[in-house]
Amino acid sequence: MIGNRRTKRLKTAGVYLGLIAFSAVLLFPFLWMISTSLKPDHEVFTQVPRWIPQEPTLDNYRNLLTRTSYPTYFRNSILVSVITTLAAVVIASFAGYSLSRFRFRGRRGVGILILVVQMFPAVLLVIPLFTLMQQLGLLNTHLSLIIAYGTFALPFSTWMLKGYFDTIPTALEESALIDGCTRTQALRQIVLPLAAPGLVTVALFSFVLAWQEYLFALAFTRTEPMRTLTVGLALMQGQHGRISWGEIMAGAFIACIPAVLIFTFLQRYLVQGFTQGAVKG
Amino acid sequence: MLSQRQRSKLLPYIYLLPCLILIAAILLYPVLVGIYTSLLDRDMYTMEGVFVGLRNFRRLADEPVFLLALGNTLWWTGTVVAGQYVLGLMLALLLNEDVRGRFVFRALILVPWVVPLAVAAVAWKWIYAEYYGILNHILRSLGIIRHNVAWLANHETAMWSVIAVGIWKGIPFVAIVLLAALQSIPREEYEAAMIDGAGNLQSFIHITLPNLRGISFIVIVLTTIWNFNQFDLTHILTRGGPGNATQLLSTYTYQLFFSAFQFSFAAAVAVVMLVVLMCLTVIYVRRII
Amino acid sequence: MSGRRTLRPWLVLLAGLGLSLPMQAAAQTTVDFFHMTWIPDMIQTIDDAVEHFEQENPGIRIQQTRVSWTDAPAQLMTSIMGGAAPDIAQANTTMLAQFRAIGAYADVTDAIPAELRESFLPAALAVVQRPDGRIDGYPSEGATWAFFYRQDLFEEAGLEGPPETWDEFVDAALALTKDTTGDGAIDQFGFGHPVQAENAVEYWASWMQMAGSPVVRFEDDRWVSDLDSPEALEGTQFMVDLVQEHGVMPATIVDMDWEDVTNGFIFGNFAMMWNGGWVVGVIQDRATELEGQWAGFLPPAAEGREPVARGFPTTFHVMQAGRNQEAATQFLNFFYSEGRGNGLTYADELALAANVFNWTDDYLEFAQETYAEELQPFVEAVEISVPLPMSPAWQQFAELYARSAVQDMLQGRRPVEETLQQLHERLNALHAR
């Protein structure tokens, strides 16, 4: 018994050690970015690297939020990413469910097509899609980005949800169908709650995809009020001259917050209890 | 009106319809345009272009960079995908442990995935910098190196340095997806195994891994596709240099298309990429659908 | 039944999409204006000019699109091919040549007021004038490049004043290259210049220009490579020798951009460097402790030649595919003639905000009188400056072949003569298209 407790404690210690090691490596550049964001310009580069600024300052944050269009970029990115996420989750749920539950002609073809279309380098898609958006009159709208990102998120989301649905026993839905539920009701009321971890993953994925995208955001949006974060940050880097790295790093730091925050709230749906409860209930 | 039967026959297609319409318009259509372009001689001078058949593909042999970039791309994709998967799995297992504070760790480790890449790449450049970079500083003070290493400037280290950033970037995604899968393994399976006297390792091999198989296939196929096409990281960090040491097919295509405006030739390289990727992945895909 | 329920998320989506659509502009002429400014004072200058112009011309609206330097060619090409070309676009030199070759720029020879046209410096006119003599652009703000040296390190090495010829330059660089910490590795190099990414080709071209090669020539109505000339070889060999023969520039320079080299200069890793005029302000901001310890100087001259500097304006162009050429020209003429009432035009203010030059003789005079002492070598450089090669194939050539070749030559991985010959053939093959 005592030995058992000791192994358990040792294991916990090992887990913490592992988690701390991973976090240290994964957060290393990020901490450097935060450190830079708190430095005045003349401290950004020093001969001996300095983690703690000698004269820490919040000027970079103040300038970023008051003297640049950063708040606009941020708002636009939130708008685009949230709507993209909703769209991708809804559309992929239906598509993934279809691939998982039905045996129909062309099923395998569709599954493979969805994967294959994203194997082409994105740079070749820019001009045809730009032309398309121009013809649809969608240039310089957020809608153009939402349509594009929502679609880019579909291959992963559809496959991911198909994979999740595959692991959920069909018995539950079948009894619900016999009880008079429609398919859509069965999907919404029985399957989706059980696939919560998958939905969370897909939502997070779509959000981050939209949040991070640069190439198409640069092409499709044109005026300052429509620009998104990645484009805004890239434009701040300019070509040469007095680039305010502190402000850019501050901007990148703030840009990390929404996704981390969203995931903090969403991750309880990753927990087993949620699905277990539903299975039993 | 459709009968109940007809409706249920149509249902799978109806569910797929929004997805398929979007994919057809936003992904399939430009891909087809791209494939068609690869058969023309379209460049900045001839924006319309005339049909030249496979001439662009024959030209690939004249460009030594192409083969070099193909080799680099396979090297890059293989190591990055393997690194992301193995480390991501390890991290997922750790995050799945029932320890206090795991929620904090789960949220924090997302950062490499969500941080704007263009800025993170700059931070990495500084970390790798020869004279004032913090990596050399740390390694020197630990006594691991005597002299500064120019990580991104040496042929021997440049590719590995870029690969490290590629792995760093992808670990959180793999970890979160696998964590979600780990969470959906019924606890009863482990409990039953425990009663049968199975150790941690045995449970891992006989319960965890088989349960992760489906998701792992998807993750590996997708990370292969994405990393094969990943261009911005290398584009920002090295632009393919020193020389062509870190030149990938993706960066090469980008340069051909958006700097040289050799649209058709770029499209030909892209078609080759598509074919190579299909060979790499479709074998797996057929097994899981 | 179920149909109505599933509709709900769609309605939410549609509502969201509706919100994100922009307001439709009122019916008037809209001039799409692509530019690459990023410094807050430059952005402000353009905003002010636009506001001022719109007040005076109520029928015209200027819609600004800021594009990043690195992505500008891709952006412009995408817009042209997608049928949404801007009316005015800013260009850097290599991009200019590329787009000029496909007829993207409108001829503005007769639209530019004679007085303005005559004020363009010869080096600027060389950029905006096509081989047939027609003008298709307005020279705008642009930098010059010159050398920098650390006076304290020079004194330490017993050197007086900056070198004026290539021979003196190599001697000085040798004397300045040393291992200051005694750990067996050289940590102070005599010289450095950026070789990362596009810098590789830009500086290489300048070395050849200093040795007397035009790099590309326009002959019999077509562009030909000059890379097979003895001058091109001399310049290239000199550059490679700095690393391979003399060891005064580190082989790891291939991963350094202008900022890395500037940092190396500030930290004493480079006793001399070649860099752009904007670096003056950067050193002043970041290295106050170095005040009075450094200065700029004109590039040393190759044997038996006059010194040559790199320098060129960026340019504004009225686009051929734009729909409002007249209004576009009107705005540009306004931009080059009106101002905030302090004697400077908006075009002047734009250059001033970036600490560079507007390439007119008025502005040169203004810079000579008002620019700080440290910037004067860069003002001098204006008059001996040469733009990057203006061949339409240069950008392609640089990106696809030359960047890697230059880096490989510097690292001793490819022989100079043979590589130059190969590059010469590549460049001419691109010219033949």
PDB file of C-alpha atoms in Angstrom, chain C residues 142-337:
ATOM      1  CA  GLY C 142      13.912  56.714 -51.315  1.00  0.00           C
ATOM      2  CA  ALA C 143      17.093  55.933 -49.458  1.00  0.00           C
ATOM      3  CA  THR C 144      20.769  55.894 -50.280  1.00  0.00           C
ATOM      4  CA  TRP C 145      23.263  53.390 -48.970  1.00  0.00           C
ATOM      5  CA  ALA C 146      26.749  54.173 -47.726  1.00  0.00           C
ATOM      6  CA  PHE C 147      29.413  52.815 -45.403  1.00  0.00           C
ATOM      7  CA  PHE C 148      29.632  53.225 -41.632  1.00  0.00           C
ATOM      8  CA  TYR C 149      32.674  52.937 -39.398  1.00  0.00           C
ATOM      9  CA  ARG C 150      33.346  52.748 -35.700  1.00  0.00           C
ATOM     10  CA  GLN C 151      35.799  55.523 -34.859  1.00  0.00           C
ATOM     11  CA  ASP C 152      36.698  53.988 -31.486  1.00  0.00           C
ATOM     12  CA  LEU C 153      37.659  50.681 -33.094  1.00  0.00           C
ATOM     13  CA  PHE C 154      39.572  52.497 -35.815  1.00  0.00           C
ATOM     14  CA  GLU C 155      41.609  54.352 -33.183  1.00  0.00           C
ATOM     15  CA  GLU C 156      42.208  51.115 -31.328  1.00  0.00           C
ATOM     16  CA  ALA C 157      43.611  49.580 -34.499  1.00  0.00           C
ATOM     17  CA  GLY C 158      45.751  52.656 -35.154  1.00  0.00           C
ATOM     18  CA  LEU C 159      43.795  53.644 -38.260  1.00  0.00           C
ATOM     19  CA  GLU C 160      43.059  57.163 -39.309  1.00  0.00           C
ATOM     20  CA  GLY C 161      39.908  58.099 -41.069  1.00  0.00           C
ATOM     21  CA  PRO C 162      37.814  55.940 -43.341  1.00  0.00           C
ATOM     22  CA  PRO C 163      39.328  54.193 -46.400  1.00  0.00           C
ATOM     23  CA  GLU C 164      38.787  55.778 -49.804  1.00  0.00           C
ATOM     24  CA  THR C 165      39.838  53.009 -52.163  1.00  0.00           C
ATOM     25  CA  TRP C 166      39.240  49.297 -52.274  1.00  0.00           C
ATOM     26  CA  ASP C 167      42.877  48.592 -51.361  1.00  0.00           C
ATOM     27  CA  GLU C 168      42.763  50.865 -48.348  1.00  0.00           C
ATOM     28  CA  PHE C 169      39.466  49.320 -47.439  1.00  0.00           C
ATOM     29  CA  VAL C 170      40.857  45.770 -47.396  1.00  0.00           C
ATOM     30  CA  ASP C 171      43.893  46.892 -45.386  1.00  0.00           C
ATOM     31  CA  ALA C 172      41.699  48.595 -42.817  1.00  0.00           C
ATOM     32  CA  ALA C 173      39.347  45.637 -42.626  1.00  0.00           C
ATOM     33  CA  LEU C 174      42.272  43.274 -42.061  1.00  0.00           C
ATOM     34  CA  ALA C 175      43.609  45.448 -39.267  1.00  0.00           C
ATOM     35  CA  LEU C 176      40.167  45.539 -37.652  1.00  0.00           C
ATOM     36  CA  THR C 177      39.519  41.798 -37.764  1.00  0.00           C
ATOM     37  CA  LYS C 178      40.467  40.154 -34.509  1.00  0.00           C
ATOM     38  CA  ASP C 179      39.684  37.849 -31.643  1.00  0.00           C
ATOM     39  CA  THR C 180      39.024  40.280 -28.816  1.00  0.00           C
ATOM     40  CA  THR C 181      38.119  37.721 -26.169  1.00  0.00           C
ATOM     41  CA  GLY C 182      41.023  35.376 -26.808  1.00  0.00           C
ATOM     42  CA  ASP C 183      38.824  32.295 -27.132  1.00  0.00           C
ATOM     43  CA  GLY C 184      40.197  31.344 -30.502  1.00  0.00           C
ATOM     44  CA  ALA C 185      37.255  32.648 -32.521  1.00  0.00           C
ATOM     45  CA  ILE C 186      37.168  35.953 -34.340  1.00  0.00           C
ATOM     46  CA  ASP C 187      34.465  38.116 -32.847  1.00  0.00           C
ATOM     47  CA  GLN C 188      35.334  41.470 -34.381  1.00  0.00           C
ATOM     48  CA  PHE C 189      35.172  41.505 -38.149  1.00  0.00           C
ATOM     49  CA  GLY C 190      36.441  44.351 -40.270  1.00  0.00           C
ATOM     50  CA  PHE C 191      33.294  44.573 -42.327  1.00  0.00           C
ATOM     51  CA  GLY C 192      29.775  43.331 -42.873  1.00  0.00           C
ATOM     52  CA  HIS C 193      26.797  43.992 -45.103  1.00  0.00           C
ATOM     53  CA  PRO C 194      23.385  42.303 -45.287  1.00  0.00           C
ATOM     54  CA  VAL C 195      23.227  39.139 -47.404  1.00  0.00           C
ATOM     55  CA  GLN C 196      20.015  37.612 -46.115  1.00  0.00           C
ATOM     56  CA  ALA C 197      17.171  37.019 -48.584  1.00  0.00           C
ATOM     57  CA  GLU C 198      16.866  39.775 -51.225  1.00  0.00           C
ATOM     58  CA  ASN C 199      19.816  41.672 -49.744  1.00  0.00           C
ATOM     59  CA  ALA C 200      22.189  39.108 -51.229  1.00  0.00           C
ATOM     60  CA  VAL C 201      21.498  40.182 -54.780  1.00  0.00           C
ATOM     61  CA  GLU C 202      21.161  43.894 -54.086  1.00  0.00           C
ATOM     62  CA  TYR C 203      24.599  44.230 -52.514  1.00  0.00           C
ATOM     63  CA  TRP C 204      26.187  41.914 -55.053  1.00  0.00           C
ATOM     64  CA  ALA C 205      24.835  44.110 -57.851  1.00  0.00           C
ATOM     65  CA  SER C 206      26.285  47.152 -56.145  1.00  0.00           C
ATOM     66  CA  TRP C 207      29.734  45.545 -55.916  1.00  0.00           C
ATOM     67  CA  MET C 208      29.639  44.951 -59.661  1.00  0.00           C
ATOM     68  CA  GLN C 209      28.421  48.501 -60.301  1.00  0.00           C
ATOM     69  CA  MET C 210      31.297  49.832 -58.193  1.00  0.00           C
ATOM     70  CA  ALA C 211      33.695  47.805 -60.329  1.00  0.00           C
ATOM     71  CA  GLY C 212      32.238  49.453 -63.418  1.00  0.00           C
ATOM     72  CA  SER C 213      29.771  46.893 -64.720  1.00  0.00           C
ATOM     73  CA  PRO C 214      26.252  48.067 -65.555  1.00  0.00           C
ATOM     74  CA  VAL C 215      25.110  44.503 -64.646  1.00  0.00           C
ATOM     75  CA  VAL C 216      22.492  44.675 -67.410  1.00  0.00           C
ATOM     76  CA  ARG C 217      22.528  46.737 -70.595  1.00  0.00           C
ATOM     77  CA  PHE C 218      19.768  47.884 -72.898  1.00  0.00           C
ATOM     78  CA  GLU C 219      21.018  47.321 -76.440  1.00  0.00           C
ATOM     79  CA  ASP C 220      19.293  47.111 -79.792  1.00  0.00           C
ATOM     80  CA  ASP C 221      15.901  47.264 -78.156  1.00  0.00           C
ATOM     81  CA  ARG C 222      16.499  44.483 -75.696  1.00  0.00           C
ATOM     82  CA  TRP C 223      18.067  43.771 -72.338  1.00  0.00           C
ATOM     83  CA  VAL C 224      21.297  41.784 -72.139  1.00  0.00           C
ATOM     84  CA  SER C 225      23.281  40.528 -69.212  1.00  0.00           C
ATOM     85  CA  ASP C 226      26.662  42.052 -68.452  1.00  0.00           C
ATOM     86  CA  LEU C 227      27.585  39.329 -65.982  1.00  0.00           C
ATOM     87  CA  ASP C 228      30.219  37.922 -68.336  1.00  0.00           C
ATOM     88  CA  SER C 229      32.218  41.168 -68.327  1.00  0.00           C
ATOM     89  CA  PRO C 230      35.595  41.435 -66.564  1.00  0.00           C
ATOM     90  CA  GLU C 231      34.119  44.231 -64.421  1.00  0.00           C
ATOM     91  CA  ALA C 232      31.320  42.000 -63.158  1.00  0.00           C
ATOM     92  CA  LEU C 233      33.891  39.347 -62.326  1.00  0.00           C
ATOM     93  CA  GLU C 234      36.093  41.877 -60.567  1.00  0.00           C
ATOM     94  CA  GLY C 235      33.262  43.124 -58.375  1.00  0.00           C
ATOM     95  CA  THR C 236      32.007  39.643 -57.551  1.00  0.00           C
ATOM     96  CA  GLN C 237      35.482  38.333 -56.836  1.00  0.00           C
ATOM     97  CA  PHE C 238      36.193  41.276 -54.543  1.00  0.00           C
ATOM     98  CA  MET C 239      33.025  40.587 -52.561  1.00  0.00           C
ATOM     99  CA  VAL C 240      33.730  36.856 -52.259  1.00  0.00           C
ATOM    100  CA  ASP C 241      37.359  37.502 -51.312  1.00  0.00           C
ATOM    101  CA  LEU C 242      36.252  39.544 -48.324  1.00  0.00           C
ATOM    102  CA  VAL C 243      35.010  36.271 -46.856  1.00  0.00           C
ATOM    103  CA  GLN C 244      37.080  33.580 -48.546  1.00  0.00           C
ATOM    104  CA  GLU C 245      40.454  35.259 -49.080  1.00  0.00           C
ATOM    105  CA  HIS C 246      40.768  37.939 -46.422  1.00  0.00           C
ATOM    106  CA  GLY C 247      38.373  36.648 -43.814  1.00  0.00           C
ATOM    107  CA  VAL C 248      37.285  40.174 -42.933  1.00  0.00           C
ATOM    108  CA  MET C 249      33.590  39.336 -43.335  1.00  0.00           C
ATOM    109  CA  PRO C 250      32.158  36.194 -41.693  1.00  0.00           C
ATOM    110  CA  ALA C 251      30.706  33.419 -43.871  1.00  0.00           C
ATOM    111  CA  THR C 252      27.693  33.490 -41.582  1.00  0.00           C
ATOM    112  CA  ILE C 253      26.812  36.905 -43.010  1.00  0.00           C
ATOM    113  CA  VAL C 254      24.469  35.088 -45.398  1.00  0.00           C
ATOM    114  CA  ASP C 255      21.810  34.977 -42.705  1.00  0.00           C
ATOM    115  CA  MET C 256      22.042  38.619 -41.680  1.00  0.00           C
ATOM    116  CA  ASP C 257      19.588  41.305 -42.707  1.00  0.00           C
ATOM    117  CA  TRP C 258      20.077  45.053 -42.283  1.00  0.00           C
ATOM    118  CA  GLU C 259      19.063  44.911 -38.648  1.00  0.00           C
ATOM    119  CA  ASP C 260      21.423  42.058 -37.744  1.00  0.00           C
ATOM    120  CA  VAL C 261      24.299  43.893 -39.356  1.00  0.00           C
ATOM    121  CA  THR C 262      23.332  47.094 -37.561  1.00  0.00           C
ATOM    122  CA  ASN C 263      23.269  45.244 -34.242  1.00  0.00           C
ATOM    123  CA  GLY C 264      26.635  43.689 -35.035  1.00  0.00           C
ATOM    124  CA  PHE C 265      27.980  47.165 -35.717  1.00  0.00           C
ATOM    125  CA  ILE C 266      26.598  48.520 -32.453  1.00  0.00           C
ATOM    126  CA  PHE C 267      27.935  45.559 -30.454  1.00  0.00           C
ATOM    127  CA  GLY C 268      31.362  45.782 -32.056  1.00  0.00           C
ATOM    128  CA  ASN C 269      31.154  42.629 -34.167  1.00  0.00           C
ATOM    129  CA  PHE C 270      31.584  44.720 -37.293  1.00  0.00           C
ATOM    130  CA  ALA C 271      33.980  47.645 -37.319  1.00  0.00           C
ATOM    131  CA  MET C 272      32.633  48.804 -40.697  1.00  0.00           C
ATOM    132  CA  MET C 273      29.361  48.108 -42.400  1.00  0.00           C
ATOM    133  CA  TRP C 274      27.488  48.956 -45.530  1.00  0.00           C
ATOM    134  CA  ASN C 275      23.899  49.830 -44.849  1.00  0.00           C
ATOM    135  CA  GLY C 276      21.035  52.156 -45.678  1.00  0.00           C
ATOM    136  CA  GLY C 277      20.678  55.755 -44.555  1.00  0.00           C
ATOM    137  CA  TRP C 278      17.746  54.956 -42.271  1.00  0.00           C
ATOM    138  CA  VAL C 279      20.205  53.098 -40.031  1.00  0.00           C
ATOM    139  CA  VAL C 280      21.562  56.454 -38.844  1.00  0.00           C
ATOM    140  CA  GLY C 281      18.363  57.097 -36.919  1.00  0.00           C
ATOM    141  CA  VAL C 282      18.307  53.548 -35.623  1.00  0.00           C
ATOM    142  CA  ILE C 283      21.821  53.774 -34.190  1.00  0.00           C
ATOM    143  CA  GLN C 284      21.014  57.138 -32.639  1.00  0.00           C
ATOM    144  CA  ASP C 285      17.940  55.646 -30.962  1.00  0.00           C
ATOM    145  CA  ARG C 286      19.402  52.386 -29.807  1.00  0.00           C
ATOM    146  CA  ALA C 287      23.022  53.131 -29.009  1.00  0.00           C
ATOM    147  CA  THR C 288      23.225  56.427 -27.201  1.00  0.00           C
ATOM    148  CA  GLU C 289      26.462  55.218 -25.574  1.00  0.00           C
ATOM    149  CA  LEU C 290      28.081  55.193 -29.026  1.00  0.00           C
ATOM    150  CA  GLU C 291      27.437  58.868 -29.646  1.00  0.00           C
ATOM    151  CA  GLY C 292      30.381  60.475 -31.412  1.00  0.00           C
ATOM    152  CA  GLN C 293      32.032  57.081 -31.911  1.00  0.00           C
ATOM    153  CA  TRP C 294      30.777  56.372 -35.380  1.00  0.00           C
ATOM    154  CA  ALA C 295      30.165  58.051 -38.721  1.00  0.00           C
ATOM    155  CA  GLY C 296      29.125  57.328 -42.251  1.00  0.00           C
ATOM    156  CA  PHE C 297      31.331  57.631 -45.326  1.00  0.00           C
ATOM    157  CA  LEU C 298      31.015  57.268 -49.062  1.00  0.00           C
ATOM    158  CA  PRO C 299      31.703  53.803 -50.465  1.00  0.00           C
ATOM    159  CA  PRO C 300      35.405  53.384 -51.274  1.00  0.00           C
ATOM    160  CA  ALA C 301      36.222  53.470 -54.971  1.00  0.00           C
ATOM    161  CA  ALA C 302      37.463  50.548 -57.035  1.00  0.00           C
ATOM    162  CA  GLU C 303      40.923  50.956 -58.546  1.00  0.00           C
ATOM    163  CA  GLY C 304      40.944  53.729 -61.094  1.00  0.00           C
ATOM    164  CA  ARG C 305      37.224  54.439 -60.749  1.00  0.00           C
ATOM    165  CA  GLU C 306      34.970  57.054 -59.264  1.00  0.00           C
ATOM    166  CA  PRO C 307      33.034  56.034 -56.159  1.00  0.00           C
ATOM    167  CA  VAL C 308      29.528  54.755 -56.766  1.00  0.00           C
ATOM    168  CA  ALA C 309      26.735  54.526 -54.195  1.00  0.00           C
ATOM    169  CA  ARG C 310      23.459  52.685 -54.257  1.00  0.00           C
ATOM    170  CA  GLY C 311      20.379  54.825 -54.059  1.00  0.00           C
ATOM    171  CA  PHE C 312      17.044  55.228 -55.784  1.00  0.00           C
ATOM    172  CA  PRO C 313      13.599  56.589 -55.180  1.00  0.00           C
ATOM    173  CA  THR C 314      10.510  54.486 -54.800  1.00  0.00           C
ATOM    174  CA  THR C 315       7.957  55.545 -57.368  1.00  0.00           C
ATOM    175  CA  PHE C 316       4.272  56.321 -57.754  1.00  0.00           C
ATOM    176  CA  HIS C 317       2.551  55.179 -60.905  1.00  0.00           C
ATOM    177  CA  VAL C 318      -0.752  55.833 -62.559  1.00  0.00           C
ATOM    178  CA  MET C 319      -1.916  52.383 -63.556  1.00  0.00           C
ATOM    179  CA  GLN C 320      -2.829  51.595 -67.141  1.00  0.00           C
ATOM    180  CA  ALA C 321      -5.596  49.262 -65.970  1.00  0.00           C
ATOM    181  CA  GLY C 322      -6.999  51.763 -63.488  1.00  0.00           C
ATOM    182  CA  ARG C 323     -10.389  53.253 -64.286  1.00  0.00           C
ATOM    183  CA  ASN C 324      -9.677  56.789 -63.148  1.00  0.00           C
ATOM    184  CA  GLN C 325      -6.392  57.800 -64.681  1.00  0.00           C
ATOM    185  CA  GLU C 326      -7.308  61.444 -64.840  1.00  0.00           C
ATOM    186  CA  ALA C 327      -8.265  61.749 -61.187  1.00  0.00           C
ATOM    187  CA  ALA C 328      -5.215  59.687 -60.262  1.00  0.00           C
ATOM    188  CA  THR C 329      -2.891  62.073 -62.066  1.00  0.00           C
ATOM    189  CA  GLN C 330      -4.682  64.995 -60.493  1.00  0.00           C
ATOM    190  CA  PHE C 331      -4.028  63.599 -57.025  1.00  0.00           C
ATOM    191  CA  LEU C 332      -0.371  62.876 -57.686  1.00  0.00           C
ATOM    192  CA  ASN C 333       0.210  66.368 -59.087  1.00  0.00           C
ATOM    193  CA  PHE C 334      -1.484  67.729 -55.984  1.00  0.00           C
ATOM    194  CA  PHE C 335       0.693  65.538 -53.765  1.00  0.00           C
ATOM    195  CA  TYR C 336       3.813  66.951 -55.399  1.00  0.00           C
ATOM    196  CA  SER C 337       2.770  70.593 -55.304  1.00  0.00           C
TER     197      SER C 337
END
